[in-house]
Coordinates of C-alpha atoms and ligand atoms in Angstrom, one line a residue:
M216 CA -7.1 -13.0 -24.0
S217 CA -5.6 -14.4 -20.8
K218 CA -7.6 -16.5 -18.3
F219 CA -5.4 -15.3 -15.5
A220 CA -3.5 -12.1 -14.3
R221 CA -0.3 -13.6 -12.4
I222 CA 2.1 -11.7 -10.4
I223 CA 5.5 -12.8 -11.9
G224 CA 8.1 -10.4 -10.1
T225 CA 8.3 -8.1 -7.4
G226 CA 10.6 -5.1 -6.4
S227 CA 10.8 -2.5 -3.6
Y228 CA 12.8 0.5 -2.4
L229 CA 13.2 2.3 1.1
P230 CA 15.1 5.4 1.0
P231 CA 18.3 5.1 3.4
G232 CA 16.8 8.2 5.6
I233 CA 15.2 6.9 9.1
V234 CA 13.4 8.7 11.6
S235 CA 13.0 6.7 14.8
N236 CA 10.6 7.4 17.1
D237 CA 13.1 8.5 19.6
D238 CA 14.2 11.1 16.9
L239 CA 10.5 12.2 16.9
S240 CA 10.2 12.7 20.6
K241 CA 12.8 15.2 20.5
T242 CA 10.7 17.3 18.4
I243 CA 7.1 16.6 19.6
N244 CA 5.6 15.8 22.8
T245 CA 5.6 12.0 22.2
S246 CA 7.4 8.7 23.2
D247 CA 8.8 5.6 21.7
E248 CA 6.6 3.7 24.4
W249 CA 3.2 5.6 23.2
I250 CA 4.1 5.1 19.6
T251 CA 4.9 1.3 19.9
T252 CA 2.2 0.5 22.1
R253 CA -0.6 2.3 20.0
T254 CA 0.6 1.6 16.4
G255 CA 3.4 -1.0 16.7
I256 CA 5.6 1.5 14.6
K257 CA 9.3 1.9 15.5
Q258 CA 10.8 3.8 12.9
R259 CA 9.9 5.1 9.4
H260 CA 12.0 6.0 6.1
K261 CA 12.3 9.7 5.0
V262 CA 13.3 11.0 1.7
D263 CA 15.8 13.7 1.4
K264 CA 16.1 14.8 -2.2
E265 CA 14.7 11.9 -3.6
T266 CA 11.3 11.9 -5.5
T267 CA 8.3 9.7 -5.7
C268 CA 9.4 8.5 -9.2
D269 CA 13.0 8.0 -7.9
L270 CA 12.0 5.6 -5.3
A271 CA 9.4 4.0 -8.0
E272 CA 12.2 3.7 -10.6
I273 CA 14.4 1.3 -8.4
A274 CA 11.3 -0.7 -7.4
S275 CA 10.3 -1.3 -10.6
K276 CA 13.5 -2.3 -11.8
N277 CA 13.8 -5.0 -9.3
A278 CA 10.2 -6.1 -10.0
L279 CA 11.5 -6.3 -13.9
D280 CA 14.7 -8.2 -13.4
M281 CA 12.8 -10.9 -10.8
A282 CA 10.2 -11.3 -13.7
G283 CA 13.0 -11.5 -16.3
I284 CA 11.1 -8.7 -18.7
D285 CA 12.3 -5.9 -20.4
A286 CA 10.9 -2.5 -19.6
K287 CA 10.5 -2.5 -23.5
D288 CA 8.0 -5.5 -23.2
L289 CA 5.7 -3.6 -20.9
D290 CA 2.2 -2.8 -22.4
L291 CA 1.2 -0.5 -19.4
I292 CA 2.4 1.0 -16.1
I293 CA 0.0 2.1 -13.5
L294 CA 1.4 4.0 -10.4
A295 CA -0.5 4.4 -7.5
T296 CA 0.4 7.3 -5.3
T297 CA -1.0 10.0 -2.9
T298 CA 2.2 12.0 -3.6
P299 CA 2.6 12.6 -7.1
D300 CA 5.9 14.7 -7.5
K301 CA 3.9 17.0 -9.9
I302 CA 0.4 18.1 -10.8
F303 CA 1.3 16.8 -14.3
P304 CA 2.5 15.0 -15.9
A305 CA 1.4 11.9 -14.0
T306 CA 4.3 10.4 -12.2
A307 CA 3.9 7.1 -14.2
T308 CA 4.8 8.8 -17.6
M309 CA 8.1 10.1 -15.8
L310 CA 8.7 6.5 -14.7
Q311 CA 8.0 5.3 -18.0
N312 CA 10.9 7.3 -19.3
A313 CA 13.1 6.6 -16.3
I314 CA 13.1 2.8 -16.9
G315 CA 13.1 3.1 -20.8
A316 CA 9.7 1.7 -21.3
S317 CA 7.6 3.0 -24.2
C318 CA 3.7 2.2 -23.2
P319 CA 0.9 4.2 -21.8
A320 CA 1.3 4.9 -18.4
F321 CA -1.0 6.4 -15.8
D322 CA -1.4 7.4 -12.1
I323 CA -4.2 6.1 -9.9
Q324 CA -5.1 8.0 -6.6
S325 CA -6.9 6.1 -3.9
V326 CA -4.5 6.8 -1.3
C327 CA -3.5 3.8 1.0
A328 CA -5.9 1.5 -1.1
G329 CA -3.9 2.7 -4.2
F330 CA -2.1 -0.3 -4.9
I331 CA -5.4 -2.5 -4.7
F332 CA -7.2 0.0 -7.1
A333 CA -4.0 -0.3 -9.5
L334 CA -3.6 -4.3 -9.3
T335 CA -7.2 -4.4 -10.0
T336 CA -7.3 -2.1 -13.0
A337 CA -4.2 -3.9 -14.4
E338 CA -6.0 -7.4 -14.3
Q339 CA -8.8 -6.1 -16.3
Y340 CA -6.4 -4.9 -18.8
I341 CA -5.0 -8.4 -19.0
K342 CA -8.0 -10.6 -18.9
T343 CA -9.7 -8.4 -21.7
G344 CA -6.6 -8.8 -24.0
M345 CA -5.8 -5.2 -23.9
A346 CA -2.3 -5.8 -22.2
K347 CA 0.0 -8.9 -21.6
N348 CA 2.8 -7.2 -19.1
V349 CA 1.7 -4.5 -17.0
L350 CA 3.7 -2.9 -14.1
V351 CA 1.9 -1.9 -11.1
V352 CA 3.6 0.3 -8.5
G353 CA 2.9 2.1 -5.2
S354 CA 5.3 4.8 -4.3
E355 CA 5.2 7.4 -1.8
T356 CA 6.9 10.5 -0.2
M357 CA 4.3 10.9 2.5
S358 CA 6.9 12.9 4.5
R359 CA 6.2 15.7 2.2
I360 CA 2.4 16.0 3.1
V361 CA 2.9 15.1 6.8
D362 CA 2.8 18.2 9.4
W363 CA 5.9 17.2 11.4
K364 CA 4.5 19.2 14.4
D365 CA 1.3 17.2 14.4
R366 CA 1.8 14.3 16.8
S367 CA -1.0 12.4 15.7
T368 CA -0.3 12.0 12.3
A369 CA 3.5 12.5 12.1
I370 CA 4.3 9.3 14.2
L371 CA 2.4 7.0 11.4
F372 CA 3.8 7.8 8.2
G373 CA 6.8 6.8 6.1
D374 CA 8.2 6.8 2.6
G375 CA 9.0 4.1 0.1
A376 CA 7.9 2.2 -3.1
G377 CA 7.0 -1.5 -4.2
A378 CA 6.1 -2.9 -7.7
V379 CA 4.9 -5.9 -9.0
V380 CA 5.0 -7.2 -12.7
L381 CA 1.8 -8.6 -13.8
S382 CA 1.5 -11.0 -16.5
G383 CA -1.3 -12.8 -18.7
S384 CA -1.3 -16.5 -18.0
E385 CA -3.5 -19.6 -18.4
E386 CA -2.0 -20.3 -14.8
T387 CA -4.0 -19.4 -11.5
G388 CA -3.3 -16.0 -10.5
I389 CA -5.5 -13.2 -9.4
L390 CA -8.7 -15.2 -8.1
H391 CA -10.9 -12.3 -6.7
S392 CA -10.7 -8.6 -6.2
S393 CA -13.1 -6.0 -5.0
L394 CA -13.1 -2.2 -4.7
F395 CA -15.1 0.2 -2.8
S396 CA -15.5 4.0 -2.2
D397 CA -17.5 6.1 0.2
G398 CA -16.6 9.7 -0.1
S399 CA -19.0 10.9 2.8
Y400 CA -15.9 10.4 4.9
V401 CA -13.7 13.0 3.3
S402 CA -13.1 15.0 6.3
S403 CA -12.4 11.9 8.5
L404 CA -9.0 11.4 6.6
Q405 CA -7.5 13.9 3.9
V406 CA -5.2 16.5 3.2
N407 CA -6.5 19.8 4.6
N408 CA -6.0 22.2 1.6
N409 CA -9.1 23.6 -0.4
Y410 CA -7.4 24.3 -3.8
I411 CA -4.7 22.8 -5.4
N412 CA -2.4 25.7 -5.1
E413 CA -2.8 25.6 -1.3
T414 CA -0.3 24.0 0.8
G415 CA -1.9 21.3 2.9
F416 CA -1.2 18.4 5.3
I417 CA -2.6 15.1 6.5
E418 CA -5.6 15.9 8.7
M419 CA -7.2 12.6 10.5
S420 CA -9.7 11.8 13.2
G421 CA -7.7 8.6 14.1
N422 CA -10.3 6.9 16.6
E423 CA -13.0 7.0 13.5
V424 CA -10.5 5.9 11.0
F425 CA -9.5 3.1 13.2
K426 CA -13.1 1.8 13.6
I427 CA -14.0 2.1 10.1
A428 CA -10.9 0.3 9.0
V429 CA -11.2 -2.6 11.3
S430 CA -15.0 -3.1 10.2
R431 CA -14.8 -2.5 6.7
L432 CA -11.4 -4.4 6.2
S433 CA -13.1 -7.4 8.2
S434 CA -16.2 -7.5 6.1
L435 CA -14.1 -7.4 3.0
A436 CA -11.9 -10.3 4.1
E437 CA -15.0 -12.2 5.1
E438 CA -16.5 -11.6 1.7
T439 CA -13.8 -12.1 -0.6
L440 CA -13.1 -15.7 0.9
K441 CA -16.9 -16.4 0.8
K442 CA -16.9 -15.4 -2.9
A443 CA -13.5 -17.5 -3.7
N444 CA -15.3 -20.5 -2.2
M445 CA -12.4 -20.6 0.3
S446 CA -12.1 -20.1 4.3
S447 CA -9.3 -18.8 6.0
D448 CA -7.9 -22.1 6.5
D449 CA -7.1 -22.1 2.5
L450 CA -5.1 -18.8 3.2
D451 CA -1.5 -19.0 3.4
W452 CA -0.8 -15.3 3.8
M453 CA -2.4 -12.0 4.7
V454 CA -0.6 -9.2 3.2
P455 CA -2.4 -6.3 4.5
H456 CA -1.9 -2.5 4.1
Q457 CA 0.4 -1.5 7.2
A458 CA -1.6 1.4 9.2
N459 CA -1.7 -0.2 12.6
I460 CA -0.7 -3.4 14.1
R461 CA -3.7 -3.0 16.3
I462 CA -6.0 -2.8 12.9
I463 CA -3.9 -5.6 11.1
S464 CA -4.4 -8.2 14.3
A465 CA -8.2 -7.3 14.7
V466 CA -9.0 -8.2 11.2
A467 CA -6.8 -11.2 11.6
K468 CA -8.5 -12.3 14.4
R469 CA -12.0 -11.7 13.0
I470 CA -11.5 -14.1 10.0
K471 CA -9.8 -16.6 12.5
T472 CA -6.2 -16.2 10.9
P473 CA -3.1 -16.7 13.4
M474 CA -0.6 -13.5 13.1
S475 CA 2.2 -16.2 12.2
K476 CA 0.3 -15.9 8.5
V477 CA 0.2 -12.4 8.5
I478 CA 3.1 -10.2 6.8
V479 CA 4.0 -7.4 9.1
T480 CA 6.6 -4.8 8.2
L481 CA 5.4 -1.5 9.9
E482 CA 7.7 -1.8 12.8
N483 CA 10.5 -0.5 10.3
Q484 CA 8.5 1.2 7.5
G485 CA 5.6 3.0 9.3
N486 CA 2.6 3.3 6.8
T487 CA 3.7 4.0 3.4
S488 CA 0.3 4.6 2.1
A489 CA 0.1 2.8 -1.7
A490 CA 3.4 1.5 -1.2
S491 CA 3.0 -0.6 1.8
I492 CA 1.2 -3.6 0.4
P493 CA 3.9 -4.2 -2.6
L494 CA 6.6 -3.6 0.1
A495 CA 5.5 -6.2 2.3
L496 CA 4.8 -8.7 -0.5
D497 CA 8.2 -8.1 -2.1
T498 CA 9.8 -8.6 1.5
A499 CA 8.2 -11.7 2.3
I500 CA 8.8 -13.3 -1.3
R501 CA 12.5 -12.4 -1.0
D502 CA 12.8 -13.7 2.3
G503 CA 11.4 -17.2 1.4
R504 CA 8.2 -17.0 3.3
I505 CA 5.6 -16.3 0.5
K506 CA 6.4 -19.2 -2.0
K507 CA 4.8 -20.0 -5.5
G508 CA 1.4 -21.6 -5.1
D509 CA 0.7 -19.9 -1.9
N510 CA -2.8 -17.9 -1.7
L511 CA -2.6 -14.4 -0.6
L512 CA -5.2 -12.1 0.6
M513 CA -3.9 -8.4 0.1
E514 CA -6.3 -5.7 1.3
G515 CA -6.3 -2.1 2.3
I516 CA -8.4 1.2 3.0
G517 CA -7.3 4.7 2.6
G518 CA -8.3 8.5 2.9
G519 CA -11.9 9.5 2.8
F520 CA -12.5 6.5 2.3
S521 CA -11.7 3.9 -0.6
W522 CA -10.8 0.3 0.1
G523 CA -10.5 -3.0 -1.6
G524 CA -9.1 -6.4 -1.5
V525 CA -7.2 -8.9 -3.9
L526 CA -7.1 -12.8 -3.4
A527 CA -4.5 -14.2 -5.3
Q528 CA -2.5 -17.2 -5.8
L529 CA 1.4 -16.7 -6.5
Ligands
COA640 N1 2.1 10.8 21.5 C1 1.9 10.7 22.7 N2 0.4 11.4 23.2 C2 -0.6 11.4 22.0 C3 0.0 11.1 20.6 C4 1.2 10.9 20.5 N3 1.8 10.9 19.2 N4 -1.1 11.1 19.9 C5 -2.1 11.5 20.4 N5 -1.7 11.2 21.8 C6 -2.7 11.4 22.9 C7 -3.9 12.2 22.9 O1 -3.9 13.5 22.6 C8 -4.8 11.6 23.9 O2 -4.5 12.3 25.0 P1 -5.9 12.7 25.9 O3 -6.4 11.7 26.4 O4 -5.3 13.6 26.9 O5 -6.8 13.6 25.1 C9 -4.7 10.2 24.0 O6 -3.1 10.2 23.5 C10 -5.3 9.3 23.0 O7 -5.4 9.7 21.8 P2 -6.3 8.9 21.0 O8 -6.6 9.5 19.6 O9 -7.7 8.5 21.4 O10 -5.4 7.5 20.7 P3 -5.6 6.2 19.9 O11 -5.4 5.1 20.7 O12 -6.9 6.2 19.1 O13 -4.4 6.1 19.0 C11 -4.0 6.6 16.6 C12 -4.1 7.2 17.9 C13 -3.6 7.7 15.6 C14 -2.6 5.7 16.7 C15 -5.0 5.6 16.3 O14 -6.3 6.3 16.4 C16 -4.8 5.2 14.8 O15 -3.9 4.5 14.5 N6 -5.8 5.4 14.1 C17 -5.7 4.8 12.6 C18 -5.0 5.8 11.7 C19 -4.9 5.2 10.6 O16 -4.3 4.1 10.5 N7 -4.7 5.9 9.4 C20 -4.2 5.8 8.3 C21 -5.3 4.9 7.7 S1 -4.9 4.4 6.2

């Protein structure tokens, strides 16, 4: 049994295709100015032929490289995705094969909170001694469930993948985590099919989602810090889900954290759902902003609704 679960490597990948706000304004009634002001997003990446598993494979190999771990040494793979490639098998099992691992692998579906749910699950496996090294991935091809004619949603989402290797340690790692769900909000943010064999697209009450996201994520951040006996002064970084710059800054303001301590990647990536937090984390670790020993608060909320947060020392 390990006392802590530590992040020992991160990786990410964005497909090369880019859709800018100006590109969108050629096909739907919108503008770069509207999208930038209301969301902070300037562009998003979009797959061509690549699958969710393809994106996850590259992000995972990058994370394993940084961790110095061979895929054969993984005890578990947990992949969070809203956009699995197939109804079955789990995308995680295809990823297991692609990277040459042989451990158990399963998917988690908690939409934009998926990475937080996956990380928290991985932490439990490590702390109970069931696993030593766990690959936790968020990978999405959201472009496949976006209605590109709907200006209220097409502007928001993007494709990409991020991954971390979580490992058992006596050194400090994850300090506190919490998860929540409230299924009474299904129709506020959902894919609008009735049955699994019907096509559906993202459908959202933008205003309602906005207000709930700010209120739930603000309370979550306050409670998480309180439970860890910390104040926002002890935080080095917030690494939030990248949905909307106005949501992110409202939460940061509520917990009195300056935007200089918040990692923001949505300008170039849009909302990549379960991939957004590990993508932001990897970006800021690789560019040298986040360093070993830093205290991080990661938090996210997603579809109809699930939300959660993880406070960790890197
Ligand atoms: N371009 C131009 N105009 C647009 C538009 C677009 N892409 N989308 C909507 N509009 C229009 C609306 O039709 C409306 O026009 P009206 O006043 O004539 O009726 C006006 O802009 C305002 O729409 P509204 O929905 O009130 O805007 P908003 O300020 O709430 O911003 C979102 C819309 C979607 C950007 C915002 O609500 C949001 O980000 N919500 C959270 C979404 C989210 O993060 N989801 C994922 C959570 S994981």
